[in-house]
Tab-separated table of C-alpha atoms in Angstrom:
chain	number	residue	atom	x	y	z
B	1	UNK	CA	-2.174	17.253	14.922
B	2	UNK	CA	-5.550	17.663	12.730
B	3	UNK	CA	-4.284	17.847	9.271
B	4	UNK	CA	-6.209	15.619	6.831
B	5	UNK	CA	-5.345	12.490	5.392
B	6	UNK	CA	-6.208	11.225	2.227
B	7	UNK	CA	-6.822	7.595	2.007
B	8	UNK	CA	-5.999	6.200	-1.683
B	9	UNK	CA	-8.093	2.997	-2.308
B	10	UNK	CA	-8.256	1.221	-5.623
B	11	UNK	CA	-11.408	-0.868	-6.478
B	12	UNK	CA	-12.152	-3.839	-8.295
B	13	UNK	CA	-14.744	-6.696	-7.904
B	14	UNK	CA	-14.234	-6.623	-4.003
B	15	UNK	CA	-18.297	-6.952	-3.009
B	16	UNK	CA	-16.900	-9.712	-0.609
B	17	UNK	CA	-14.546	-7.480	1.438
B	18	UNK	CA	-15.497	-3.785	0.697
B	19	UNK	CA	-17.745	-3.447	3.460
B	20	UNK	CA	-15.384	-4.459	6.464
B	21	UNK	CA	-12.411	-2.219	4.699
B	22	UNK	CA	-14.586	0.735	4.789
B	23	UNK	CA	-15.872	-0.086	8.355
B	24	UNK	CA	-12.291	-0.230	9.404
B	25	UNK	CA	-11.441	3.383	8.140
B	26	UNK	CA	-14.702	4.849	9.718
B	27	UNK	CA	-13.662	3.219	13.276
B	28	UNK	CA	-10.351	5.142	13.385
B	29	UNK	CA	-9.606	7.230	16.183
B	30	UNK	CA	-8.203	9.783	13.922
B	31	UNK	CA	-11.369	11.232	12.322
B	32	UNK	CA	-9.754	14.081	9.737
B	33	UNK	CA	-9.621	11.721	6.755
B	34	UNK	CA	-10.825	11.671	3.403
B	35	UNK	CA	-11.282	8.334	1.468
B	36	UNK	CA	-11.085	8.125	-2.165
B	37	UNK	CA	-12.179	5.204	-4.011
B	38	UNK	CA	-11.341	4.746	-7.681
B	39	UNK	CA	-13.480	1.738	-8.950
B	40	UNK	CA	-11.741	0.146	-11.938
B	41	UNK	CA	-14.805	-0.790	-13.945
B	42	UNK	CA	-16.123	-3.526	-11.445
B	43	UNK	CA	-18.658	-5.937	-12.928
B	44	UNK	CA	-20.070	-6.868	-9.286
B	45	UNK	CA	-21.953	-4.943	-6.641
B	46	UNK	CA	-18.752	-3.209	-5.469
B	47	UNK	CA	-20.152	0.372	-6.351
B	48	UNK	CA	-23.462	-0.077	-4.978
B	49	UNK	CA	-22.226	-1.150	-1.386
B	50	UNK	CA	-19.803	1.590	-1.414
B	51	UNK	CA	-22.495	4.116	-2.348
B	52	UNK	CA	-24.500	3.115	0.567
B	53	UNK	CA	-21.538	4.584	2.758
B	54	UNK	CA	-21.334	7.600	0.475
B	55	UNK	CA	-25.139	8.377	1.334
B	56	UNK	CA	-24.070	8.414	5.235
B	57	UNK	CA	-20.743	9.716	5.289
B	58	UNK	CA	-19.532	12.999	3.080
B	59	UNK	CA	-15.520	11.746	3.806
B	60	UNK	CA	-15.911	9.145	1.192
B	61	UNK	CA	-15.481	9.725	-2.417
B	62	UNK	CA	-16.058	7.401	-5.413
B	63	UNK	CA	-14.675	7.676	-8.854
B	64	UNK	CA	-15.787	5.491	-11.827
B	65	UNK	CA	-13.398	4.586	-14.313
B	66	UNK	CA	-14.852	3.563	-17.596
B	67	UNK	CA	-12.585	0.827	-18.561
B	68	UNK	CA	-10.300	-1.400	-16.620
B	69	UNK	CA	-6.651	-0.033	-16.490
B	70	UNK	CA	-5.171	-1.492	-13.579
B	71	UNK	CA	-4.240	-0.598	-9.856
B	72	UNK	CA	-1.692	1.961	-10.946
B	73	UNK	CA	-3.696	4.043	-13.090
B	74	UNK	CA	-6.487	4.219	-10.117
B	75	UNK	CA	-4.272	5.037	-7.608
B	76	UNK	CA	-3.102	8.001	-9.688
B	77	UNK	CA	-6.627	9.392	-10.375
B	78	UNK	CA	-6.976	9.082	-6.452
B	79	UNK	CA	-3.784	10.929	-5.757
B	80	UNK	CA	-4.569	13.686	-8.192
B	81	UNK	CA	-7.975	14.333	-6.400
B	82	UNK	CA	-6.270	13.929	-2.653
B	83	UNK	CA	-6.535	17.359	-0.614
B	84	UNK	CA	-4.739	16.077	2.244
B	85	UNK	CA	-1.269	16.795	3.535
B	86	UNK	CA	-0.684	13.175	4.044
B	87	UNK	CA	-1.177	10.530	1.937
B	88	UNK	CA	-1.932	7.136	2.586
B	89	UNK	CA	-3.036	3.886	0.564
B	90	UNK	CA	-5.294	0.770	1.823
B	91	UNK	CA	-6.393	-2.023	-0.623
B	92	UNK	CA	-9.881	-2.786	-0.727
B	93	UNK	CA	-9.709	-6.184	0.761
B	94	UNK	CA	-7.265	-5.368	3.328
B	95	UNK	CA	-7.850	-3.865	7.059
B	96	UNK	CA	-6.248	-1.512	9.444
B	97	UNK	CA	-6.423	-1.446	13.365
B	98	UNK	CA	-8.521	1.548	14.836
B	99	UNK	CA	-5.557	3.318	15.777
B	100	UNK	CA	-3.553	2.893	12.829
B	101	UNK	CA	-3.513	6.632	11.553
B	102	UNK	CA	-3.250	7.968	15.412
B	103	UNK	CA	0.004	6.271	16.029
B	104	UNK	CA	1.984	6.386	12.884
B	105	UNK	CA	0.541	10.294	12.411
B	106	UNK	CA	2.212	10.707	16.277
B	107	UNK	CA	5.414	8.816	15.216
B	108	UNK	CA	5.854	11.156	11.801
B	109	UNK	CA	5.290	14.289	13.866
B	110	UNK	CA	7.175	13.172	17.034
B	111	UNK	CA	10.228	12.367	14.774
B	112	UNK	CA	9.683	14.743	11.834
B	113	UNK	CA	9.551	12.112	9.121
B	114	UNK	CA	8.074	12.406	5.909
B	115	UNK	CA	7.677	8.583	4.706
B	116	UNK	CA	6.911	5.979	7.035
B	117	UNK	CA	5.708	2.220	6.996
B	118	UNK	CA	4.540	0.084	9.463
B	119	UNK	CA	4.720	-3.850	10.138
B	120	UNK	CA	1.773	-5.831	9.184
B	121	UNK	CA	0.225	-9.114	9.754
B	122	UNK	CA	-1.499	-11.812	7.270
B	123	UNK	CA	-5.046	-12.777	7.377
B	124	UNK	CA	-6.520	-15.813	5.218
B	125	UNK	CA	-9.456	-15.356	2.945
B	126	UNK	CA	-12.208	-14.954	5.765
B	127	UNK	CA	-9.985	-12.704	7.648
B	128	UNK	CA	-8.765	-14.735	10.362
B	129	UNK	CA	-5.226	-14.021	11.662
B	130	UNK	CA	-2.607	-16.243	10.523
B	131	UNK	CA	0.733	-16.601	11.941
B	132	UNK	CA	2.904	-14.513	10.236
B	133	UNK	CA	3.844	-10.825	11.279
B	134	UNK	CA	6.082	-9.197	8.793
B	135	UNK	CA	8.313	-6.797	10.982
B	136	UNK	CA	9.930	-3.653	9.375
B	137	UNK	CA	13.411	-2.183	9.848
B	138	UNK	CA	14.033	1.257	11.544
B	139	UNK	CA	15.293	2.811	8.112
B	140	UNK	CA	15.523	1.838	4.563
B	141	UNK	CA	17.027	3.704	1.675
B	142	UNK	CA	17.114	3.375	-2.071
B	143	UNK	CA	20.387	0.623	-2.176
B	144	UNK	CA	18.298	-1.449	0.632
B	145	UNK	CA	15.195	-1.228	-0.840
B	146	UNK	CA	16.457	-2.617	-4.239
B	147	UNK	CA	16.656	-5.968	-3.019
B	148	UNK	CA	14.201	-5.911	0.211
B	149	UNK	CA	10.570	-5.066	-1.151
B	150	UNK	CA	9.057	-5.049	2.660
B	151	UNK	CA	7.388	-1.615	2.401
B	152	UNK	CA	3.498	-2.589	2.075
B	153	UNK	CA	1.495	-0.046	0.316
B	154	UNK	CA	-1.248	-0.588	3.145
B	155	UNK	CA	1.125	0.562	5.568
B	156	UNK	CA	2.375	3.504	3.975
B	157	UNK	CA	2.054	7.193	5.057
B	158	UNK	CA	3.540	10.201	3.208
B	159	UNK	CA	3.522	13.977	4.094
B	160	UNK	CA	3.045	15.852	0.973
B	161	UNK	CA	4.704	18.979	2.106
B	162	UNK	CA	7.770	17.488	2.069
B	163	UNK	CA	7.379	14.862	-0.747
B	164	UNK	CA	4.972	16.480	-3.046
B	165	UNK	CA	5.254	14.090	-5.981
B	166	UNK	CA	3.968	10.902	-5.363
B	167	UNK	CA	3.193	8.745	-8.978
B	168	UNK	CA	2.714	5.100	-9.221
B	169	UNK	CA	4.597	4.227	-12.691
B	170	UNK	CA	2.185	2.415	-15.120
B	171	UNK	CA	3.283	-1.004	-14.737
B	172	UNK	CA	0.740	-3.802	-14.173
B	173	UNK	CA	2.631	-5.454	-11.274
B	174	UNK	CA	4.765	-3.839	-8.505
B	175	UNK	CA	3.778	-0.349	-9.156
B	176	UNK	CA	3.913	0.785	-5.369
B	177	UNK	CA	7.380	-0.732	-4.840
B	178	UNK	CA	8.670	0.906	-7.984
B	179	UNK	CA	7.169	4.465	-6.514
B	180	UNK	CA	8.849	3.963	-3.358
B	181	UNK	CA	12.010	3.306	-5.201
B	182	UNK	CA	11.653	6.820	-7.140
B	183	UNK	CA	11.241	8.595	-3.904
B	184	UNK	CA	14.093	7.155	-2.243
B	185	UNK	CA	16.527	7.070	-5.430
B	186	UNK	CA	15.449	11.259	-4.761
B	187	UNK	CA	17.221	11.111	-1.474
B	188	UNK	CA	14.706	10.396	0.890
B	189	UNK	CA	14.775	7.852	3.634
B	190	UNK	CA	11.896	5.659	4.908
B	191	UNK	CA	11.303	5.087	8.566
B	192	UNK	CA	9.851	1.730	9.852
B	193	UNK	CA	7.422	1.600	12.729
B	194	UNK	CA	7.729	-2.152	14.032
B	195	UNK	CA	4.173	-2.213	15.340
B	196	UNK	CA	1.404	-4.272	13.558
B	197	UNK	CA	-1.234	-1.764	12.431
B	198	UNK	CA	-2.541	-3.218	9.163
B	199	UNK	CA	-3.742	-6.845	7.983
B	200	UNK	CA	-2.921	-8.045	4.575
B	201	UNK	CA	-5.368	-10.397	3.543
B	202	UNK	CA	-3.667	-13.617	1.379
B	203	UNK	CA	-6.136	-14.672	-1.002
B	204	UNK	CA	-5.592	-16.989	-4.171
B	205	UNK	CA	-5.081	-13.913	-6.601
B	206	UNK	CA	-2.366	-12.377	-3.931
B	207	UNK	CA	1.092	-11.741	-5.576
B	208	UNK	CA	2.376	-13.295	-1.996
B	209	UNK	CA	0.467	-16.461	-2.793
B	210	UNK	CA	2.047	-17.106	-6.339
B	211	UNK	CA	6.039	-18.059	-6.608
B	212	UNK	CA	5.430	-16.882	-10.405
B	213	UNK	CA	3.448	-13.851	-9.824
B	214	UNK	CA	6.242	-12.729	-7.558
B	215	UNK	CA	9.078	-13.021	-10.203
B	216	UNK	CA	6.665	-11.180	-12.613
B	217	UNK	CA	6.320	-8.524	-9.975
B	218	UNK	CA	9.785	-8.387	-9.128
B	219	UNK	CA	11.094	-8.535	-12.812
B	220	UNK	CA	8.717	-5.501	-13.858
B	221	UNK	CA	10.167	-3.213	-11.171
B	222	UNK	CA	13.634	-3.810	-12.260
B	223	UNK	CA	12.890	-3.866	-16.159
B	224	UNK	CA	9.998	-1.563	-16.523
B	225	UNK	CA	10.291	0.783	-13.605
B	226	UNK	CA	14.077	0.965	-12.833
B	227	UNK	CA	15.198	0.420	-16.795
B	228	UNK	CA	18.130	-1.818	-15.365
B	229	UNK	CA	19.345	-4.435	-17.949
B	230	UNK	CA	18.931	-7.843	-18.141
B	231	UNK	CA	21.846	-9.148	-16.265
B	232	UNK	CA	21.636	-6.399	-13.411
B	233	UNK	CA	17.594	-7.162	-13.296
B	234	UNK	CA	18.358	-10.998	-12.835
B	235	UNK	CA	20.946	-10.437	-10.333
B	236	UNK	CA	18.561	-8.258	-8.254
B	237	UNK	CA	15.578	-10.663	-8.443
B	238	UNK	CA	17.829	-13.662	-7.358
B	239	UNK	CA	19.269	-11.129	-4.617
B	240	UNK	CA	15.527	-10.386	-3.564
B	241	UNK	CA	14.396	-14.054	-3.474
B	242	UNK	CA	17.282	-15.198	-1.291
B	243	UNK	CA	16.274	-12.585	1.083
B	244	UNK	CA	12.670	-13.531	0.965
B	245	UNK	CA	13.957	-17.265	1.681
B	246	UNK	CA	15.886	-16.252	4.507
B	247	UNK	CA	13.018	-14.198	6.073
B	248	UNK	CA	10.759	-17.364	5.798
B	249	UNK	CA	13.648	-19.442	7.551
B	250	UNK	CA	13.623	-16.857	10.486
B	251	UNK	CA	9.935	-16.898	10.635
C-alpha cells in the first residue's frame, strides 16, 4: 500500500508538547503522509516550533487562523485541504507508536474496512505511561455508539474513497464523537483493532479528567449535534455514564 494519508492536527498553545508529537509522526514506518496543522490563534511559540519542522520536511503544512474558533473549525479547515485517500487525526499533545499507520492500514486493506479505530493507552502530563488501557470492541454501529463513546479521534483512520464526507459539527465539545455518529447513522460500521497504537495524554484540562466537562461534552453531543429532546438526551447521558462506571470497575 502506498496511498497518501492526511493527518489533521488542530493546534492551540501546545509549545510544551508539539515537538514530540511531530517527531512521533516523522518516525512512522509508513512514510507517505501529509501533516496538516491548523493553528487556532495560539499566543505561545507553537507556530515557531512548527515552522522549524516545516523548513526541513515538506510533508508538514501549517495553516494559521486569525481568531480562536475551536477544534471543530480547525479540523474542518484541515479536512478541506487534505489530499490523501486516507484521513487520520492526531491531537497536538498526543502520541502514536511508530508502526501505527502501517499496522492500521494493513488491517483496513486486508479486510476491506473503510472506518477503523484502535485501542489506546493513557499517559500523564510528562508522557509517562499510566496503568490504563482502553480496549475497543470488534465493531460498533450507530445504536451502540450512542451510549459508548469509545472511538478516540487519535486512533481513527477513514478511507475517503468509501466515506467521502467527513465533517466535524461546530460544537465546542464532542465534535469528533458527533462526526462518528453521523457516519454510522448513514449506515457505516466502525471496526475496532484491539491493539494499543496511540497514547492519549491526560492533562488537567482534558475532558476525561473532569466529570463536569464530560457531562457537558456528552450533553452537547445529544442536544446540539443529534438534536434529541431533553428527555432522550438525559436518558442517554445517564446510560453513557453507567457504561463508563462499569468499565472502570472492570479495569
